[in-house]
Short mmCIF file of C-alpha atoms and ligand atoms in Angstrom, two decimals:
data_model
loop_
_atom_site.label_atom_id
_atom_site.label_comp_id
_atom_site.label_asym_id
_atom_site.label_seq_id
_atom_site.Cartn_x
_atom_site.Cartn_y
_atom_site.Cartn_z
CA UNK X 1483 299.49 8.16 12.36
CA UNK X 1484 299.12 4.72 13.87
CA UNK X 1485 299.73 2.25 11.07
CA UNK X 1486 299.14 -1.47 10.88
CA UNK X 1487 301.20 -3.22 8.20
CA UNK X 1488 300.08 -6.73 7.35
CA UNK X 1489 303.03 -8.48 5.76
CA UNK X 1490 305.26 -5.95 7.51
CA UNK X 1491 308.15 -8.41 7.79
CA UNK X 1492 308.20 -8.81 4.03
CA UNK X 1493 310.41 -6.96 1.62
CA UNK X 1494 308.15 -3.97 0.87
CA UNK X 1495 306.42 -4.01 4.26
CA UNK X 1496 309.67 -3.77 6.18
CA UNK X 1497 310.81 -0.78 4.11
CA UNK X 1498 307.44 0.87 4.70
CA UNK X 1499 307.70 0.23 8.45
CA UNK X 1500 311.17 1.78 8.47
CA UNK X 1501 310.04 4.88 6.59
CA UNK X 1502 306.94 5.42 8.76
CA UNK X 1503 309.04 5.14 11.94
CA UNK X 1504 311.57 7.62 10.53
CA UNK X 1505 308.70 10.03 9.99
CA UNK X 1506 307.60 9.66 13.61
CA UNK X 1507 304.58 7.44 13.07
CA UNK X 1508 303.58 4.42 15.13
CA UNK X 1509 303.88 1.04 13.42
CA UNK X 1510 302.45 -2.38 14.26
CA UNK X 1511 303.32 -5.34 12.05
CA UNK X 1512 301.33 -8.51 11.58
CA UNK X 1513 303.17 -11.17 9.61
CA UNK X 1514 303.07 -14.97 9.59
CA UNK X 1515 306.63 -15.15 8.22
CA UNK X 1516 305.50 -17.37 5.34
CA UNK X 1517 307.59 -15.39 2.88
CA UNK X 1518 308.68 -12.56 5.18
CA UNK X 1519 311.50 -12.80 7.68
CA UNK X 1520 312.25 -11.53 11.17
CA UNK X 1521 315.65 -10.46 9.84
CA UNK X 1522 313.88 -7.81 7.77
CA UNK X 1523 312.57 -6.06 10.89
CA UNK X 1524 315.31 -6.99 13.37
CA UNK X 1525 316.76 -3.46 13.18
CA UNK X 1526 313.37 -1.96 14.04
CA UNK X 1527 312.65 -3.99 17.16
CA UNK X 1528 314.22 -1.46 19.51
CA UNK X 1529 312.25 1.50 18.11
CA UNK X 1530 309.87 2.96 20.68
CA UNK X 1531 306.85 3.13 18.39
CA UNK X 1532 307.30 -0.28 16.81
CA UNK X 1533 305.61 -3.57 17.65
CA UNK X 1534 305.05 -6.82 15.82
CA UNK X 1535 303.05 -10.02 16.10
CA UNK X 1536 303.91 -13.24 14.30
CA UNK X 1537 300.56 -14.56 13.16
CA UNK X 1538 298.31 -14.76 10.15
CA UNK X 1539 295.80 -12.13 9.03
CA UNK X 1540 293.29 -14.95 9.14
CA UNK X 1541 293.53 -15.03 12.96
CA UNK X 1542 290.49 -12.83 13.06
CA UNK X 1543 290.20 -11.83 16.75
CA UNK X 1544 293.82 -10.71 16.71
CA UNK X 1545 293.44 -8.93 13.36
CA UNK X 1546 290.31 -7.15 14.59
CA UNK X 1547 292.10 -5.93 17.68
CA UNK X 1548 295.14 -4.73 15.74
CA UNK X 1549 292.95 -2.89 13.24
CA UNK X 1550 291.04 -1.33 16.13
CA UNK X 1551 294.26 0.10 17.54
CA UNK X 1552 295.35 1.60 14.20
CA UNK X 1553 294.24 4.49 12.02
CA UNK X 1554 295.43 3.15 8.70
CA UNK X 1555 295.98 -0.40 7.47
CA UNK X 1556 298.54 -1.19 4.78
CA UNK X 1557 297.46 -4.64 3.67
CA UNK X 1558 300.58 -6.09 2.09
CA UNK X 1559 300.27 -9.67 3.33
CA UNK X 1560 299.92 -11.87 0.25
CA UNK X 1561 301.32 -14.81 -1.62
CA UNK X 1562 303.84 -13.30 -4.02
CA UNK X 1563 306.37 -14.43 -6.58
CA UNK X 1564 305.63 -16.19 -9.85
CA UNK X 1565 307.50 -19.32 -8.76
CA UNK X 1566 305.42 -19.63 -5.59
CA UNK X 1567 302.22 -19.01 -7.52
CA UNK X 1568 302.93 -21.72 -10.05
CA UNK X 1569 304.01 -24.21 -7.38
CA UNK X 1570 301.31 -23.49 -4.79
CA UNK X 1571 298.17 -22.25 -6.57
CA UNK X 1572 295.71 -23.19 -3.78
CA UNK X 1573 297.74 -21.32 -1.20
CA UNK X 1574 298.02 -18.27 -3.48
CA UNK X 1575 294.34 -17.95 -4.20
CA UNK X 1576 293.22 -18.63 -0.63
CA UNK X 1577 295.78 -16.31 0.96
CA UNK X 1578 295.14 -13.42 -1.38
CA UNK X 1579 291.37 -13.58 -1.49
CA UNK X 1580 290.56 -14.60 2.07
CA UNK X 1581 293.20 -12.35 3.65
CA UNK X 1582 291.83 -9.25 1.96
CA UNK X 1583 288.27 -10.28 2.72
CA UNK X 1584 288.89 -10.37 6.48
CA UNK X 1585 290.97 -7.19 6.51
CA UNK X 1586 288.22 -5.25 4.74
CA UNK X 1587 285.52 -6.75 6.93
CA UNK X 1588 287.20 -5.68 10.17
CA UNK X 1589 288.42 -2.30 8.87
CA UNK X 1590 284.85 -1.54 7.90
CA UNK X 1591 283.60 -1.70 11.49
CA UNK X 1592 285.22 1.62 12.34
CA UNK X 1593 285.88 2.79 8.79
CA UNK X 1594 289.67 2.60 8.99
CA UNK X 1595 291.58 3.63 5.86
CA UNK X 1596 292.87 0.52 4.04
CA UNK X 1597 295.56 0.27 1.40
CA UNK X 1598 295.22 -2.76 -0.84
CA UNK X 1599 298.47 -3.82 -2.48
CA UNK X 1600 297.63 -5.01 -5.95
CA UNK X 1601 299.98 -5.69 -8.83
CA UNK X 1602 300.91 -4.77 -12.38
CA UNK X 1603 300.25 -8.45 -13.11
CA UNK X 1604 296.55 -7.53 -13.41
CA UNK X 1605 297.24 -5.95 -16.82
CA UNK X 1606 298.19 -9.46 -17.95
CA UNK X 1607 298.93 -9.84 -21.63
CA UNK X 1608 297.66 -6.42 -22.62
CA UNK X 1609 299.75 -4.83 -25.36
CA UNK X 1610 298.31 -1.40 -24.63
CA UNK X 1611 301.60 -0.09 -23.18
CA UNK X 1612 302.06 1.99 -21.05
CA UNK X 1613 299.38 0.58 -18.80
CA UNK X 1614 296.76 3.07 -17.56
CA UNK X 1615 294.67 2.31 -14.51
CA UNK X 1616 291.43 2.52 -16.50
CA UNK X 1617 292.63 0.17 -19.26
CA UNK X 1618 291.42 -3.40 -19.84
CA UNK X 1619 293.00 -6.33 -18.03
CA UNK X 1620 293.85 -9.14 -20.45
CA UNK X 1621 294.32 -12.43 -18.62
CA UNK X 1622 294.98 -15.92 -19.93
CA UNK X 1623 292.88 -19.04 -19.31
CA UNK X 1624 292.26 -20.54 -15.86
CA UNK X 1625 294.20 -23.68 -16.81
CA UNK X 1626 297.37 -21.58 -16.65
CA UNK X 1627 298.16 -21.08 -12.99
CA UNK X 1628 300.11 -17.90 -13.44
CA UNK X 1629 296.88 -15.97 -14.01
CA UNK X 1630 295.49 -17.05 -10.65
CA UNK X 1631 297.65 -14.40 -9.05
CA UNK X 1632 296.29 -11.56 -11.21
CA UNK X 1633 292.77 -12.87 -10.76
CA UNK X 1634 293.09 -13.12 -6.98
CA UNK X 1635 294.40 -9.56 -6.83
CA UNK X 1636 291.62 -8.35 -9.10
CA UNK X 1637 289.06 -9.88 -6.77
CA UNK X 1638 290.77 -7.96 -3.94
CA UNK X 1639 290.44 -4.77 -5.98
CA UNK X 1640 286.78 -5.41 -6.80
CA UNK X 1641 285.97 -6.17 -3.18
CA UNK X 1642 287.77 -3.07 -1.89
CA UNK X 1643 286.02 -0.84 -4.41
CA UNK X 1644 282.70 -2.47 -3.52
CA UNK X 1645 283.29 -1.67 0.17
CA UNK X 1646 283.99 1.94 -0.82
CA UNK X 1647 280.94 2.19 -3.04
CA UNK X 1648 278.46 0.40 -0.85
CA UNK X 1649 279.71 1.02 2.69
CA UNK X 1650 281.90 4.11 2.34
CA UNK X 1651 284.95 2.30 3.71
CA UNK X 1652 287.94 4.45 2.67
CA UNK X 1653 290.22 2.32 0.49
CA UNK X 1654 293.18 3.06 -1.77
CA UNK X 1655 294.37 0.49 -4.29
CA UNK X 1656 297.95 0.50 -5.48
CA UNK X 1657 299.21 -1.58 -8.39
CA UNK X 1658 302.87 -2.14 -7.73
CA UNK X 1659 305.12 -2.70 -10.73
CA UNK X 1660 308.29 -4.77 -10.34
CA UNK X 1661 309.55 -3.43 -7.03
CA UNK X 1662 313.17 -4.11 -6.18
CA UNK X 1663 315.84 -3.21 -3.65
CA UNK X 1664 317.80 -4.54 -0.71
CA UNK X 1665 316.22 -7.35 1.38
CA UNK X 1666 314.22 -8.78 -1.52
CA UNK X 1667 314.80 -12.49 -1.78
CA UNK X 1668 315.06 -14.45 -5.01
CA UNK X 1669 313.64 -17.49 -3.26
CA UNK X 1670 310.17 -17.01 -4.77
CA UNK X 1671 311.33 -16.25 -8.28
CA UNK X 1672 312.05 -12.51 -8.38
CA UNK X 1673 314.54 -11.77 -11.09
CA UNK X 1674 316.87 -9.11 -9.71
CA UNK X 1675 317.93 -10.76 -6.44
CA UNK X 1676 318.25 -14.04 -8.34
CA UNK X 1677 320.59 -12.51 -10.92
CA UNK X 1678 322.65 -10.70 -8.29
CA UNK X 1679 323.07 -13.84 -6.22
CA UNK X 1680 324.08 -15.84 -9.29
CA UNK X 1681 326.52 -13.13 -10.43
CA UNK X 1682 328.17 -12.87 -7.02
CA UNK X 1683 328.49 -16.63 -6.70
CA UNK X 1684 329.93 -16.99 -10.21
CA UNK X 1685 327.01 -19.23 -11.20
CA UNK X 1686 325.18 -19.03 -14.54
CA UNK X 1687 322.75 -16.12 -14.77
CA UNK X 1688 319.47 -17.79 -15.72
CA UNK X 1689 317.54 -15.75 -18.30
CA UNK X 1690 314.15 -17.31 -18.99
CA UNK X 1691 312.79 -17.37 -22.55
CA UNK X 1692 314.89 -15.44 -25.05
CA UNK X 1693 315.41 -12.51 -22.68
CA UNK X 1694 313.73 -9.97 -24.96
CA UNK X 1695 310.82 -9.58 -22.53
CA UNK X 1696 311.13 -6.32 -20.62
CA UNK X 1697 310.21 -4.96 -17.22
CA UNK X 1698 310.27 -1.55 -15.53
CA UNK X 1699 311.87 -1.74 -12.11
CA UNK X 1700 311.05 0.60 -9.25
CA UNK X 1701 313.13 1.18 -6.16
CA UNK X 1702 311.34 0.08 -3.00
CA UNK X 1703 312.12 3.44 -1.35
CA UNK X 1704 310.26 5.24 -4.14
CA UNK X 1705 307.29 2.91 -3.66
CA UNK X 1706 307.05 3.50 0.08
CA UNK X 1707 307.34 7.27 -0.43
CA UNK X 1708 304.33 7.09 -2.74
CA UNK X 1709 302.36 5.05 -0.17
CA UNK X 1710 303.10 7.56 2.58
CA UNK X 1711 302.10 10.50 0.37
CA UNK X 1712 298.86 8.79 -0.70
CA UNK X 1713 297.93 8.13 2.94
CA UNK X 1714 297.82 11.89 3.48
CA UNK X 1715 295.77 12.62 0.36
CA UNK X 1716 291.98 12.41 0.81
CA UNK X 1717 291.46 12.58 -2.97
CA UNK X 1718 293.20 9.19 -3.27
CA UNK X 1719 290.32 7.40 -1.55
CA UNK X 1720 288.32 5.07 -3.75
CA UNK X 1721 290.98 5.24 -6.46
CA UNK X 1722 293.43 2.85 -8.14
CA UNK X 1723 297.04 3.93 -8.75
CA UNK X 1724 299.97 2.49 -10.63
CA UNK X 1725 303.21 2.83 -8.69
CA UNK X 1726 306.18 2.25 -10.93
CA UNK X 1727 308.99 3.68 -12.97
CA UNK X 1728 308.82 4.31 -16.73
CA UNK X 1729 312.38 3.12 -17.45
CA UNK X 1730 312.26 -0.20 -19.31
CA UNK X 1731 314.94 -2.86 -19.74
CA UNK X 1732 314.98 -6.28 -21.37
CA UNK X 1733 315.77 -9.17 -19.05
CA UNK X 1734 318.79 -10.08 -21.18
CA UNK X 1735 320.14 -6.52 -20.76
CA UNK X 1736 319.38 -6.68 -17.05
CA UNK X 1737 321.55 -9.80 -16.80
CA UNK X 1738 324.39 -7.97 -18.60
CA UNK X 1739 324.01 -4.94 -16.34
CA UNK X 1740 324.11 -7.05 -13.16
CA UNK X 1741 327.13 -8.92 -14.46
CA UNK X 1742 329.01 -5.69 -15.19
CA UNK X 1743 328.12 -3.95 -11.95
CA UNK X 1744 329.01 -7.03 -9.89
CA UNK X 1745 332.27 -7.47 -11.80
CA UNK X 1746 331.22 -11.06 -12.44
CA UNK X 1747 332.43 -13.63 -14.95
CA UNK X 1748 329.19 -15.61 -14.79
CA UNK X 1749 327.93 -16.93 -18.12
CA UNK X 1750 324.42 -15.95 -19.17
CA UNK X 1751 322.28 -19.00 -19.79
CA UNK X 1752 318.95 -18.99 -21.65
CA UNK X 1753 316.37 -21.37 -20.14
CA UNK X 1754 313.06 -22.11 -21.91
CA UNK X 1755 309.97 -21.04 -19.95
CA UNK X 1756 308.61 -24.61 -19.90
CA UNK X 1757 311.68 -25.68 -18.02
CA UNK X 1758 311.86 -22.64 -15.75
CA UNK X 1759 308.21 -22.70 -14.65
CA UNK X 1760 305.87 -25.27 -16.18
CA UNK X 1761 304.68 -26.41 -19.57
CA UNK X 1762 302.70 -23.79 -21.46
CA UNK X 1763 303.82 -20.97 -19.15
CA UNK X 1764 302.86 -17.56 -20.50
CA UNK X 1765 305.02 -14.51 -19.83
CA UNK X 1766 304.22 -10.93 -20.74
CA UNK X 1767 306.52 -9.30 -23.26
CA UNK X 1768 306.39 -5.78 -21.80
CA UNK X 1769 305.13 -4.16 -18.65
CA UNK X 1770 305.42 -0.39 -18.40
CA UNK X 1771 303.35 1.82 -16.10
CA UNK X 1772 301.61 5.05 -16.96
CA UNK X 1773 302.26 7.02 -13.77
CA UNK X 1774 300.55 10.26 -14.77
CA UNK X 1775 297.65 9.73 -12.35
CA UNK X 1776 300.00 9.39 -9.38
CA UNK X 1777 302.16 12.25 -10.60
CA UNK X 1778 299.15 14.56 -10.92
CA UNK X 1779 297.90 13.80 -7.41
CA UNK X 1780 301.05 13.67 -5.28
CA UNK X 1781 303.81 14.93 -7.60
CA UNK X 1782 305.31 11.43 -7.66
CA UNK X 1783 308.59 11.04 -9.49
CA UNK X 1784 310.76 7.94 -8.92
CA UNK X 1785 314.22 9.01 -7.77
CA UNK X 1786 316.49 5.96 -7.84
CA UNK X 1787 317.62 4.71 -11.25
CA UNK X 1788 318.28 1.10 -12.19
CA UNK X 1789 322.09 1.12 -11.94
CA UNK X 1790 321.91 2.58 -8.47
CA UNK X 1791 319.29 0.01 -7.47
CA UNK X 1792 321.47 -2.82 -8.73
CA UNK X 1793 324.46 -1.44 -6.82
CA UNK X 1794 322.46 -1.28 -3.59
CA UNK X 1795 321.22 -4.84 -4.04
CA UNK X 1796 324.77 -6.04 -4.73
CA UNK X 1797 326.12 -4.22 -1.65
CA UNK X 1798 323.43 -5.64 0.58
CA UNK X 1799 323.95 -9.17 -0.68
CA UNK X 1800 327.72 -8.91 -0.36
CA UNK X 1801 327.31 -7.82 3.26
CA UNK X 1802 324.55 -10.15 4.35
CA UNK X 1803 324.20 -13.21 2.22
CA UNK X 1804 326.92 -14.33 -0.11
CA UNK X 1805 330.00 -15.92 1.39
CA UNK X 1806 333.17 -14.65 -0.31
CA UNK X 1807 332.64 -15.84 -3.83
CA UNK X 1808 334.73 -17.41 -6.44
CA UNK X 1809 334.70 -15.10 -9.42
CA UNK X 1810 333.19 -11.72 -8.77
CA UNK X 1811 335.54 -8.79 -8.55
CA UNK X 1812 335.08 -5.35 -7.04
CA UNK X 1813 332.05 -3.56 -8.43
CA UNK X 1814 332.58 -1.58 -11.60
CA UNK X 1815 331.56 2.03 -10.99
N1 LIG N 240 313.22 -14.20 -14.96
C1 LIG N 240 314.40 -14.69 -15.48
N2 LIG N 240 315.21 -15.42 -14.67
C2 LIG N 240 314.94 -15.66 -13.35
C3 LIG N 240 313.75 -15.13 -12.82
C4 LIG N 240 312.91 -14.40 -13.65
O1 LIG N 240 314.69 -14.50 -16.68
O2 LIG N 240 315.75 -16.32 -12.69
C5 LIG N 240 312.34 -13.39 -15.84
C6 LIG N 240 310.87 -13.78 -15.79
O3 LIG N 240 310.60 -14.83 -16.70
C7 LIG N 240 310.21 -12.47 -16.20
C8 LIG N 240 311.12 -11.40 -15.60
O4 LIG N 240 312.37 -12.04 -15.39
O5 LIG N 240 310.18 -12.32 -17.60
C9 LIG N 240 310.62 -10.83 -14.29
O6 LIG N 240 310.35 -11.90 -13.42
P1 LIG N 240 309.88 -11.74 -11.92
O7 LIG N 240 309.52 -13.09 -11.42
O8 LIG N 240 310.90 -10.96 -11.16
O9 LIG N 240 308.59 -10.80 -11.99
P2 LIG N 240 307.30 -10.81 -12.96
O10 LIG N 240 307.46 -9.57 -13.76
O11 LIG N 240 307.31 -12.02 -13.81
O12 LIG N 240 306.18 -10.76 -12.03
#
């Protein structure tokens, strides 16, 4: 297949590009490098079926041409990361809503298959765990900026499903749960790369709140496998899927696990949410996916467990980012 990946120089997009190329597909990337990085795709540049353009999805003539040349569009370009969302709410809403709007508009001209990358954040404060795709979304008030992200992604979902219903544009919506792995940066607030960097540098590991909140982490390779399998499944069209991993861990335990696996002496420091983000910040206590829909359709089963994920992130950061540190020892097996 000829794939266009918007946001293809980002963390997930670059892993998807890599996997598609390995499978013999053709990949074009469109990325404005706002949160992505050329380093993420540097190793792909020499591949025969790979090309990339540094520009925004809102450059419509270019986007239209790139969509025209592709058979499937993975629309991953978005403003991501809770820190970024809280700090730059206008940018988040505009990027996520307008970007998807133009991708769908141009894909519709020749009815190209479009993947919309949504998020587990849309389940918001729901306590109905594990989260099923058909369940209610429980968001907080508009005065709390965090919810702008979930809302912007929900608008993307509504618009994509409207295109499917009204214009028969083939769309597939995926709600990604906390996706982690090598190349993810902690710069925009993601917890695992942040903890690993802190542990390797011997700095305090910053656990926000009391650390009892939990998340279910999925290896990026498992996520891209699911995307590739869905692209080949006609019954996925017009549907919404959770992509995640059922295993759940509290953030406090995650900090301990990272510390152990990195062989680090870093202290674990609790930081109130108000200080970490902004006053009145609301976090969700649990976020666990129900993956039975995805399992039933494509036989999806996540393969990489959390310890292995943490090890891979540590190895990558040791090799690429952290100068020889002060306190961390060799990894504990
Ligand atoms: N978190 C933390 N320390 C950090 C960054 C994040 O304790 O340095 C917490 C955050 O408050 C949340 C969880 O880790 O409860 C996951 O945060 P992340 O931003 O990775 O993803 P989210 O699930 O919030 O979208």
